[in-house]
Amino acid sequence: MTLLRLICAFYFCIVNAANGTIDEGKYSDPNEVYCYQDPNMMLRYNGTVRLFRTSSTWSPLRALCLKSKYICKNGTSYFRTAEYFTPTKVNGKWSMKGCSNLDNLNEAETEAKCTTPRHEGFRSAYNPFSGGGYVCVRNLFMLIFQLLVKRKNFTLQITPLLERTSQSHIIVKGFEQMPNLPSVFPKPLLGEEHKYPVLFADTRCLIIGHYGLVGTSFCMLFVTDEALRHPLRHCNFMLLSLCGTPAYNAYTYEHQHYRICNESDGHRA
């Protein structure tokens, strides 16, 4: 009886080993999803990266035409620029210079006004400031500069935090650009670091986002210049599915409505 038990146990082990060999690779690794959140793939891109889309709560008043260029890598950190435009504040309020005397009419009234001989060369444009409405301006480029838009240029130190069994993050610290010093040795501007979770990353797009207590998320989709010419369906799908709809079309909207974005890229709209 003892010998029979030993023989049965032996065959049982052989069968289990065979089944284990057959099942090897049958299922994905439980942590495989984190392999698709490596921000290094985008951070080392040596061209221009654009803010393409964000959650709908984003406002161009925060950063208009946001883009980033590669500087260098030092250790595990990447140094990239952060370039954008923002309106200035006067006495704690957004500057309304150039808008205080503009008539905020409805669209039909403004179209009629802009077609008069006196306004030859003007066009109707939506005025997002001073209560909204439409205004008659020569072009939006003039309107933006009348709002005292300032160009911002910082250096970002971005350090990836990769986890094999949990979501990856990036640590971002901003520095002021100093004209007499190399960009990698700037004067600190932001006193604290900011940590952002990475939702997805590959060689052409990066999605970062914060999850709120109620399950909502604020997300930002960054893409390479090449991706602008070949829209990335998978990146857009993941942004909309992970972060909700509607999304703010930062790049396309701002380059269509703010000529300053095209001017900053060295070409006209």
PDB file of C-alpha atoms in Angstrom:
ATOM      1  CA  MET A   1       0.000   0.000   0.000  1.00  0.00           C
ATOM      2  CA  THR A   2       2.835   2.343   0.858  1.00  0.00           C
ATOM      3  CA  LEU A   3       4.511   1.594  -2.484  1.00  0.00           C
ATOM      4  CA  LEU A   4       1.239   2.267  -4.308  1.00  0.00           C
ATOM      5  CA  ARG A   5       0.924   5.653  -2.593  1.00  0.00           C
ATOM      6  CA  LEU A   6       4.462   6.561  -3.582  1.00  0.00           C
ATOM      7  CA  ILE A   7       3.783   5.620  -7.192  1.00  0.00           C
ATOM      8  CA  CYS A   8       0.559   7.700  -7.227  1.00  0.00           C
ATOM      9  CA  ALA A   9       2.313  10.683  -5.672  1.00  0.00           C
ATOM     10  CA  PHE A  10       5.072  10.411  -8.262  1.00  0.00           C
ATOM     11  CA  TYR A  11       2.638  10.411 -11.182  1.00  0.00           C
ATOM     12  CA  PHE A  12       0.667  13.255  -9.578  1.00  0.00           C
ATOM     13  CA  CYS A  13       3.805  15.398  -9.489  1.00  0.00           C
ATOM     14  CA  ILE A  14       4.587  14.564 -13.127  1.00  0.00           C
ATOM     15  CA  VAL A  15       1.080  15.526 -14.261  1.00  0.00           C
ATOM     16  CA  ASN A  16       1.174  18.822 -12.333  1.00  0.00           C
ATOM     17  CA  ALA A  17       4.580  19.672 -13.747  1.00  0.00           C
ATOM     18  CA  ALA A  18       3.321  18.986 -17.261  1.00  0.00           C
ATOM     19  CA  ASN A  19       0.262  21.159 -16.722  1.00  0.00           C
ATOM     20  CA  GLY A  20       2.459  23.923 -15.347  1.00  0.00           C
ATOM     21  CA  THR A  21       4.574  23.808 -18.491  1.00  0.00           C
ATOM     22  CA  ILE A  22       1.486  23.979 -20.687  1.00  0.00           C
ATOM     23  CA  ASP A  23      -0.031  26.899 -18.735  1.00  0.00           C
ATOM     24  CA  GLU A  24       3.187  28.920 -18.668  1.00  0.00           C
ATOM     25  CA  GLY A  25       2.544  32.157 -20.547  1.00  0.00           C
ATOM     26  CA  LYS A  26      -1.195  31.542 -20.685  1.00  0.00           C
ATOM     27  CA  TYR A  27      -1.996  34.652 -18.639  1.00  0.00           C
ATOM     28  CA  SER A  28      -0.517  38.122 -18.605  1.00  0.00           C
ATOM     29  CA  ASP A  29       1.670  39.286 -15.773  1.00  0.00           C
ATOM     30  CA  PRO A  30      -0.504  41.006 -13.127  1.00  0.00           C
ATOM     31  CA  ASN A  31       1.835  44.019 -13.250  1.00  0.00           C
ATOM     32  CA  GLU A  32       2.143  44.262 -17.028  1.00  0.00           C
ATOM     33  CA  VAL A  33      -0.004  47.412 -17.165  1.00  0.00           C
ATOM     34  CA  TYR A  34       2.760  49.396 -15.467  1.00  0.00           C
ATOM     35  CA  CYS A  35       5.095  48.643 -18.378  1.00  0.00           C
ATOM     36  CA  TYR A  36       3.018  51.072 -20.445  1.00  0.00           C
ATOM     37  CA  GLN A  37       3.611  53.954 -18.038  1.00  0.00           C
ATOM     38  CA  ASP A  38       7.335  54.539 -18.548  1.00  0.00           C
ATOM     39  CA  PRO A  39       7.721  58.323 -19.132  1.00  0.00           C
ATOM     40  CA  ASN A  40      11.359  57.955 -20.250  1.00  0.00           C
ATOM     41  CA  MET A  41      10.092  57.127 -23.721  1.00  0.00           C
ATOM     42  CA  MET A  42       8.740  60.671 -24.128  1.00  0.00           C
ATOM     43  CA  LEU A  43      11.069  62.636 -21.877  1.00  0.00           C
ATOM     44  CA  ARG A  44      14.138  61.725 -23.931  1.00  0.00           C
ATOM     45  CA  TYR A  45      12.507  62.936 -27.147  1.00  0.00           C
ATOM     46  CA  ASN A  46      14.871  65.619 -28.483  1.00  0.00           C
ATOM     47  CA  GLY A  47      12.266  67.640 -30.354  1.00  0.00           C
ATOM     48  CA  THR A  48       9.323  69.806 -29.308  1.00  0.00           C
ATOM     49  CA  VAL A  49       6.534  68.349 -27.190  1.00  0.00           C
ATOM     50  CA  ARG A  50       3.126  70.078 -27.186  1.00  0.00           C
ATOM     51  CA  LEU A  51       0.227  70.180 -24.787  1.00  0.00           C
ATOM     52  CA  PHE A  52      -2.385  68.704 -27.120  1.00  0.00           C
ATOM     53  CA  ARG A  53      -5.463  68.091 -24.958  1.00  0.00           C
ATOM     54  CA  THR A  54      -6.488  68.432 -21.327  1.00  0.00           C
ATOM     55  CA  SER A  55      -9.510  67.949 -19.139  1.00  0.00           C
ATOM     56  CA  SER A  56     -12.253  70.503 -19.810  1.00  0.00           C
ATOM     57  CA  THR A  57     -11.455  72.497 -16.650  1.00  0.00           C
ATOM     58  CA  TRP A  58      -8.199  73.766 -18.182  1.00  0.00           C
ATOM     59  CA  SER A  59      -8.060  77.435 -19.186  1.00  0.00           C
ATOM     60  CA  PRO A  60      -5.675  79.155 -21.625  1.00  0.00           C
ATOM     61  CA  LEU A  61      -5.319  81.835 -18.931  1.00  0.00           C
ATOM     62  CA  ARG A  62      -3.058  79.340 -17.150  1.00  0.00           C
ATOM     63  CA  ALA A  63      -0.754  78.690 -20.075  1.00  0.00           C
ATOM     64  CA  LEU A  64      -1.405  79.530 -23.711  1.00  0.00           C
ATOM     65  CA  CYS A  65       0.359  77.471 -26.438  1.00  0.00           C
ATOM     66  CA  LEU A  66       2.337  75.373 -23.943  1.00  0.00           C
ATOM     67  CA  LYS A  67       5.316  73.522 -25.411  1.00  0.00           C
ATOM     68  CA  SER A  68       8.543  71.953 -24.190  1.00  0.00           C
ATOM     69  CA  LYS A  69      11.965  71.429 -25.766  1.00  0.00           C
ATOM     70  CA  TYR A  70      14.700  69.002 -24.769  1.00  0.00           C
ATOM     71  CA  ILE A  71      17.841  70.400 -23.097  1.00  0.00           C
ATOM     72  CA  CYS A  72      19.796  67.471 -21.670  1.00  0.00           C
ATOM     73  CA  LYS A  73      19.772  64.515 -19.312  1.00  0.00           C
ATOM     74  CA  ASN A  74      21.693  64.469 -16.034  1.00  0.00           C
ATOM     75  CA  GLY A  75      21.624  61.197 -14.127  1.00  0.00           C
ATOM     76  CA  THR A  76      18.016  60.043 -13.962  1.00  0.00           C
ATOM     77  CA  SER A  77      16.607  63.548 -14.508  1.00  0.00           C
ATOM     78  CA  TYR A  78      15.649  65.217 -17.761  1.00  0.00           C
ATOM     79  CA  PHE A  79      15.902  68.960 -18.301  1.00  0.00           C
ATOM     80  CA  ARG A  80      13.347  70.460 -20.665  1.00  0.00           C
ATOM     81  CA  THR A  81      12.023  73.953 -21.307  1.00  0.00           C
ATOM     82  CA  ALA A  82       8.476  75.057 -20.545  1.00  0.00           C
ATOM     83  CA  GLU A  83       7.417  77.829 -22.936  1.00  0.00           C
ATOM     84  CA  TYR A  84       4.002  79.480 -22.969  1.00  0.00           C
ATOM     85  CA  PHE A  85       2.138  82.795 -22.891  1.00  0.00           C
ATOM     86  CA  THR A  86       0.012  84.175 -20.091  1.00  0.00           C
ATOM     87  CA  PRO A  87      -1.853  87.475 -19.536  1.00  0.00           C
ATOM     88  CA  THR A  88      -0.462  89.671 -16.799  1.00  0.00           C
ATOM     89  CA  LYS A  89      -2.338  90.839 -13.723  1.00  0.00           C
ATOM     90  CA  VAL A  90      -2.819  94.479 -12.742  1.00  0.00           C
ATOM     91  CA  ASN A  91      -3.800  95.110  -9.122  1.00  0.00           C
ATOM     92  CA  GLY A  92      -4.658  91.450  -8.699  1.00  0.00           C
ATOM     93  CA  LYS A  93      -6.924  91.344 -11.774  1.00  0.00           C
ATOM     94  CA  TRP A  94      -6.355  90.263 -15.342  1.00  0.00           C
ATOM     95  CA  SER A  95      -5.316  93.250 -17.430  1.00  0.00           C
ATOM     96  CA  MET A  96      -8.110  94.590 -19.639  1.00  0.00           C
ATOM     97  CA  LYS A  97      -5.981  97.124 -21.503  1.00  0.00           C
ATOM     98  CA  GLY A  98      -7.365  97.535 -25.007  1.00  0.00           C
ATOM     99  CA  CYS A  99     -10.680  95.901 -24.101  1.00  0.00           C
ATOM    100  CA  SER A 100     -12.240  98.498 -21.823  1.00  0.00           C
ATOM    101  CA  ASN A 101     -13.574 100.558 -24.753  1.00  0.00           C
ATOM    102  CA  LEU A 102     -14.625  97.633 -26.932  1.00  0.00           C
ATOM    103  CA  ASP A 103     -18.327  97.084 -27.514  1.00  0.00           C
ATOM    104  CA  ASN A 104     -19.328  93.528 -26.642  1.00  0.00           C
ATOM    105  CA  LEU A 105     -22.057  92.997 -29.248  1.00  0.00           C
ATOM    106  CA  ASN A 106     -23.713  89.831 -30.391  1.00  0.00           C
ATOM    107  CA  GLU A 107     -22.230  87.989 -33.352  1.00  0.00           C
ATOM    108  CA  ALA A 108     -24.652  89.331 -35.996  1.00  0.00           C
ATOM    109  CA  GLU A 109     -24.232  92.951 -34.869  1.00  0.00           C
ATOM    110  CA  THR A 110     -20.460  92.637 -34.872  1.00  0.00           C
ATOM    111  CA  GLU A 111     -20.390  91.051 -38.335  1.00  0.00           C
ATOM    112  CA  ALA A 112     -22.438  93.991 -39.660  1.00  0.00           C
ATOM    113  CA  LYS A 113     -20.173  96.506 -37.946  1.00  0.00           C
ATOM    114  CA  CYS A 114     -17.010  94.938 -39.335  1.00  0.00           C
ATOM    115  CA  THR A 115     -18.284  95.192 -42.922  1.00  0.00           C
ATOM    116  CA  THR A 116     -18.637  98.981 -42.872  1.00  0.00           C
ATOM    117  CA  PRO A 117     -16.076 101.035 -44.859  1.00  0.00           C
ATOM    118  CA  ARG A 118     -14.718 102.432 -41.605  1.00  0.00           C
ATOM    119  CA  HIS A 119     -13.743  98.933 -40.457  1.00  0.00           C
ATOM    120  CA  GLU A 120     -12.170  97.718 -43.689  1.00  0.00           C
ATOM    121  CA  GLY A 121      -9.695  94.957 -42.878  1.00  0.00           C
ATOM    122  CA  PHE A 122     -11.347  94.197 -39.540  1.00  0.00           C
ATOM    123  CA  ARG A 123     -13.194  91.028 -38.585  1.00  0.00           C
ATOM    124  CA  SER A 124     -15.539  89.735 -35.940  1.00  0.00           C
ATOM    125  CA  ALA A 125     -13.863  87.928 -33.061  1.00  0.00           C
ATOM    126  CA  TYR A 126     -15.082  86.474 -29.810  1.00  0.00           C
ATOM    127  CA  ASN A 127     -13.782  88.418 -26.807  1.00  0.00           C
ATOM    128  CA  PRO A 128     -13.236  85.959 -23.932  1.00  0.00           C
ATOM    129  CA  PHE A 129     -12.448  88.826 -21.561  1.00  0.00           C
ATOM    130  CA  SER A 130     -14.459  91.735 -20.198  1.00  0.00           C
ATOM    131  CA  GLY A 131     -17.676  89.747 -19.903  1.00  0.00           C
ATOM    132  CA  GLY A 132     -17.538  88.005 -23.263  1.00  0.00           C
ATOM    133  CA  GLY A 133     -19.372  89.016 -26.417  1.00  0.00           C
ATOM    134  CA  TYR A 134     -18.001  89.774 -29.870  1.00  0.00           C
ATOM    135  CA  VAL A 135     -15.676  92.594 -30.856  1.00  0.00           C
ATOM    136  CA  CYS A 136     -14.517  94.077 -34.126  1.00  0.00           C
ATOM    137  CA  VAL A 137     -10.717  93.845 -34.347  1.00  0.00           C
ATOM    138  CA  ARG A 138      -8.161  93.920 -37.137  1.00  0.00           C
ATOM    139  CA  ASN A 139      -6.952  90.509 -36.078  1.00  0.00           C
ATOM    140  CA  LEU A 140      -6.712  88.450 -32.926  1.00  0.00           C
ATOM    141  CA  PHE A 141      -2.969  88.965 -32.805  1.00  0.00           C
ATOM    142  CA  MET A 142      -3.543  92.646 -31.967  1.00  0.00           C
ATOM    143  CA  LEU A 143      -6.142  91.800 -29.347  1.00  0.00           C
ATOM    144  CA  ILE A 144      -3.868  89.377 -27.547  1.00  0.00           C
ATOM    145  CA  PHE A 145      -0.995  91.837 -27.364  1.00  0.00           C
ATOM    146  CA  GLN A 146      -3.367  94.521 -26.135  1.00  0.00           C
ATOM    147  CA  LEU A 147      -4.037  92.215 -23.210  1.00  0.00           C
ATOM    148  CA  LEU A 148      -0.369  92.456 -22.204  1.00  0.00           C
ATOM    149  CA  VAL A 149       0.354  88.810 -22.840  1.00  0.00           C
ATOM    150  CA  LYS A 150       3.771  87.865 -21.518  1.00  0.00           C
ATOM    151  CA  ARG A 151       5.991  85.072 -22.711  1.00  0.00           C
ATOM    152  CA  LYS A 152       7.147  82.650 -20.015  1.00  0.00           C
ATOM    153  CA  ASN A 153      10.200  80.448 -20.301  1.00  0.00           C
ATOM    154  CA  PHE A 154      11.300  78.061 -17.574  1.00  0.00           C
ATOM    155  CA  THR A 155      13.551  75.077 -17.224  1.00  0.00           C
ATOM    156  CA  LEU A 156      11.921  71.934 -15.872  1.00  0.00           C
ATOM    157  CA  GLN A 157      13.788  69.192 -14.073  1.00  0.00           C
ATOM    158  CA  ILE A 158      11.723  66.039 -14.603  1.00  0.00           C
ATOM    159  CA  THR A 159      12.634  62.860 -12.750  1.00  0.00           C
ATOM    160  CA  PRO A 160      10.774  59.611 -13.506  1.00  0.00           C
ATOM    161  CA  LEU A 161       9.831  57.333 -10.619  1.00  0.00           C
ATOM    162  CA  LEU A 162       9.327  53.871 -12.064  1.00  0.00           C
ATOM    163  CA  GLU A 163       7.613  51.184 -10.023  1.00  0.00           C
ATOM    164  CA  ARG A 164       7.431  47.563 -11.152  1.00  0.00           C
ATOM    165  CA  THR A 165       4.309  46.816  -9.122  1.00  0.00           C
ATOM    166  CA  SER A 166       2.498  50.174  -9.015  1.00  0.00           C
ATOM    167  CA  GLN A 167       1.783  53.275 -11.081  1.00  0.00           C
ATOM    168  CA  SER A 168       4.743  55.335 -12.286  1.00  0.00           C
ATOM    169  CA  HIS A 169       5.124  59.052 -11.500  1.00  0.00           C
ATOM    170  CA  ILE A 170       7.206  62.018 -12.572  1.00  0.00           C
ATOM    171  CA  ILE A 171       8.666  64.587 -10.180  1.00  0.00           C
ATOM    172  CA  VAL A 172       8.683  68.063 -11.741  1.00  0.00           C
ATOM    173  CA  LYS A 173      10.610  71.039 -10.421  1.00  0.00           C
ATOM    174  CA  GLY A 174      10.696  74.407 -12.177  1.00  0.00           C
ATOM    175  CA  PHE A 175      13.585  76.853 -12.476  1.00  0.00           C
ATOM    176  CA  GLU A 176      13.825  80.355 -13.849  1.00  0.00           C
ATOM    177  CA  GLN A 177      15.861  80.754 -17.001  1.00  0.00           C
ATOM    178  CA  MET A 178      19.003  82.742 -16.242  1.00  0.00           C
ATOM    179  CA  PRO A 179      20.592  84.444 -19.299  1.00  0.00           C
ATOM    180  CA  ASN A 180      24.168  84.274 -17.971  1.00  0.00           C
ATOM    181  CA  LEU A 181      24.077  80.686 -16.731  1.00  0.00           C
ATOM    182  CA  PRO A 182      23.696  77.325 -18.480  1.00  0.00           C
ATOM    183  CA  SER A 183      20.122  76.096 -18.418  1.00  0.00           C
ATOM    184  CA  VAL A 184      21.064  73.123 -16.232  1.00  0.00           C
ATOM    185  CA  PHE A 185      22.359  75.404 -13.472  1.00  0.00           C
ATOM    186  CA  PRO A 186      19.535  77.922 -13.077  1.00  0.00           C
ATOM    187  CA  LYS A 187      18.274  79.893 -10.138  1.00  0.00           C
ATOM    188  CA  PRO A 188      15.471  77.973  -8.386  1.00  0.00           C
ATOM    189  CA  LEU A 189      12.074  79.557  -8.931  1.00  0.00           C
ATOM    190  CA  LEU A 190       9.584  77.053  -7.567  1.00  0.00           C
ATOM    191  CA  GLY A 191      10.340  76.094  -3.990  1.00  0.00           C
ATOM    192  CA  GLU A 192       8.606  72.735  -4.077  1.00  0.00           C
ATOM    193  CA  GLU A 193       8.397  69.691  -6.284  1.00  0.00           C
ATOM    194  CA  HIS A 194       5.226  68.479  -7.945  1.00  0.00           C
ATOM    195  CA  LYS A 195       4.405  64.802  -8.365  1.00  0.00           C
ATOM    196  CA  TYR A 196       2.228  63.648 -11.260  1.00  0.00           C
ATOM    197  CA  PRO A 197       0.960  60.117 -11.928  1.00  0.00           C
ATOM    198  CA  VAL A 198       1.646  58.709 -15.382  1.00  0.00           C
ATOM    199  CA  LEU A 199      -1.372  57.090 -17.020  1.00  0.00           C
ATOM    200  CA  PHE A 200       0.275  56.146 -20.321  1.00  0.00           C
ATOM    201  CA  ALA A 201       3.483  56.811 -22.217  1.00  0.00           C
ATOM    202  CA  ASP A 202       5.150  55.771 -25.436  1.00  0.00           C
ATOM    203  CA  THR A 203       7.534  57.427 -27.899  1.00  0.00           C
ATOM    204  CA  ARG A 204       4.904  59.851 -29.239  1.00  0.00           C
ATOM    205  CA  CYS A 205       2.531  60.741 -26.418  1.00  0.00           C
ATOM    206  CA  LEU A 206       2.378  61.077 -22.644  1.00  0.00           C
ATOM    207  CA  ILE A 207      -0.743  61.225 -20.465  1.00  0.00           C
ATOM    208  CA  ILE A 208      -0.444  62.430 -16.887  1.00  0.00           C
ATOM    209  CA  GLY A 209      -3.294  62.922 -14.477  1.00  0.00           C
ATOM    210  CA  HIS A 210      -4.405  63.463 -10.904  1.00  0.00           C
ATOM    211  CA  TYR A 211      -7.254  61.429  -9.483  1.00  0.00           C
ATOM    212  CA  GLY A 212      -9.628  63.231  -7.123  1.00  0.00           C
ATOM    213  CA  LEU A 213     -11.450  61.935  -4.081  1.00  0.00           C
ATOM    214  CA  VAL A 214     -14.691  61.557  -6.028  1.00  0.00           C
ATOM    215  CA  GLY A 215     -13.101  59.497  -8.771  1.00  0.00           C
ATOM    216  CA  THR A 216     -12.660  62.357 -11.214  1.00  0.00           C
ATOM    217  CA  SER A 217      -9.354  63.052 -12.883  1.00  0.00           C
ATOM    218  CA  PHE A 218      -7.536  66.041 -14.321  1.00  0.00           C
ATOM    219  CA  CYS A 219      -5.384  64.904 -17.213  1.00  0.00           C
ATOM    220  CA  MET A 220      -2.959  66.366 -19.738  1.00  0.00           C
ATOM    221  CA  LEU A 221      -2.011  64.788 -23.057  1.00  0.00           C
ATOM    222  CA  PHE A 222       1.369  65.780 -24.494  1.00  0.00           C
ATOM    223  CA  VAL A 223       2.412  64.779 -28.013  1.00  0.00           C
ATOM    224  CA  THR A 224       5.477  65.151 -30.215  1.00  0.00           C
ATOM    225  CA  ASP A 225       5.565  67.412 -33.266  1.00  0.00           C
ATOM    226  CA  GLU A 226       5.461  64.319 -35.489  1.00  0.00           C
ATOM    227  CA  ALA A 227       2.254  63.226 -33.782  1.00  0.00           C
ATOM    228  CA  LEU A 228       0.593  66.497 -34.801  1.00  0.00           C
ATOM    229  CA  ARG A 229       0.971  65.502 -38.438  1.00  0.00           C
ATOM    230  CA  HIS A 230      -0.253  61.965 -37.762  1.00  0.00           C
ATOM    231  CA  PRO A 231      -2.997  62.095 -35.096  1.00  0.00           C
ATOM    232  CA  LEU A 232      -2.655  59.318 -32.551  1.00  0.00           C
ATOM    233  CA  ARG A 233      -5.941  57.478 -32.203  1.00  0.00           C
ATOM    234  CA  HIS A 234      -4.827  55.328 -29.270  1.00  0.00           C
ATOM    235  CA  CYS A 235      -3.622  58.345 -27.245  1.00  0.00           C
ATOM    236  CA  ASN A 236      -6.858  60.238 -27.803  1.00  0.00           C
ATOM    237  CA  PHE A 237      -8.920  57.181 -26.948  1.00  0.00           C
ATOM    238  CA  MET A 238      -7.062  56.605 -23.688  1.00  0.00           C
ATOM    239  CA  LEU A 239      -7.349  60.255 -22.670  1.00  0.00           C
ATOM    240  CA  LEU A 240     -11.107  60.256 -23.231  1.00  0.00           C
ATOM    241  CA  SER A 241     -11.692  56.869 -21.622  1.00  0.00           C
ATOM    242  CA  LEU A 242      -9.429  57.384 -18.600  1.00  0.00           C
ATOM    243  CA  CYS A 243     -10.176  61.040 -17.949  1.00  0.00           C
ATOM    244  CA  GLY A 244     -13.703  61.580 -19.223  1.00  0.00           C
ATOM    245  CA  THR A 245     -15.291  63.864 -21.780  1.00  0.00           C
ATOM    246  CA  PRO A 246     -15.415  66.502 -23.068  1.00  0.00           C
ATOM    247  CA  ALA A 247     -11.712  67.263 -23.413  1.00  0.00           C
ATOM    248  CA  TYR A 248     -10.302  70.735 -24.047  1.00  0.00           C
ATOM    249  CA  ASN A 249      -8.574  70.790 -27.458  1.00  0.00           C
ATOM    250  CA  ALA A 250      -5.671  72.923 -26.286  1.00  0.00           C
ATOM    251  CA  TYR A 251      -3.405  72.791 -29.331  1.00  0.00           C
ATOM    252  CA  THR A 252      -5.944  72.953 -32.155  1.00  0.00           C
ATOM    253  CA  TYR A 253      -8.208  75.541 -30.512  1.00  0.00           C
ATOM    254  CA  GLU A 254      -5.418  77.882 -29.429  1.00  0.00           C
ATOM    255  CA  HIS A 255      -3.614  77.744 -32.772  1.00  0.00           C
ATOM    256  CA  GLN A 256      -6.871  78.465 -34.584  1.00  0.00           C
ATOM    257  CA  HIS A 257      -7.973  81.359 -32.371  1.00  0.00           C
ATOM    258  CA  TYR A 258      -4.712  82.901 -31.127  1.00  0.00           C
ATOM    259  CA  ARG A 259      -2.327  83.932 -33.862  1.00  0.00           C
ATOM    260  CA  ILE A 260       0.383  84.450 -31.261  1.00  0.00           C
ATOM    261  CA  CYS A 261       0.714  80.658 -31.023  1.00  0.00           C
ATOM    262  CA  ASN A 262       1.606  80.419 -34.702  1.00  0.00           C
ATOM    263  CA  GLU A 263       3.881  83.455 -34.493  1.00  0.00           C
ATOM    264  CA  SER A 264       5.822  81.821 -31.658  1.00  0.00           C
ATOM    265  CA  ASP A 265       6.454  78.806 -33.896  1.00  0.00           C
ATOM    266  CA  GLY A 266       7.931  81.024 -36.598  1.00  0.00           C
ATOM    267  CA  HIS A 267       5.071  80.834 -39.074  1.00  0.00           C
ATOM    268  CA  ARG A 268       1.790  82.583 -39.708  1.00  0.00           C
ATOM    269  CA  ALA A 269      -1.663  81.090 -39.337  1.00  0.00           C
TER     270      ALA A 269
END
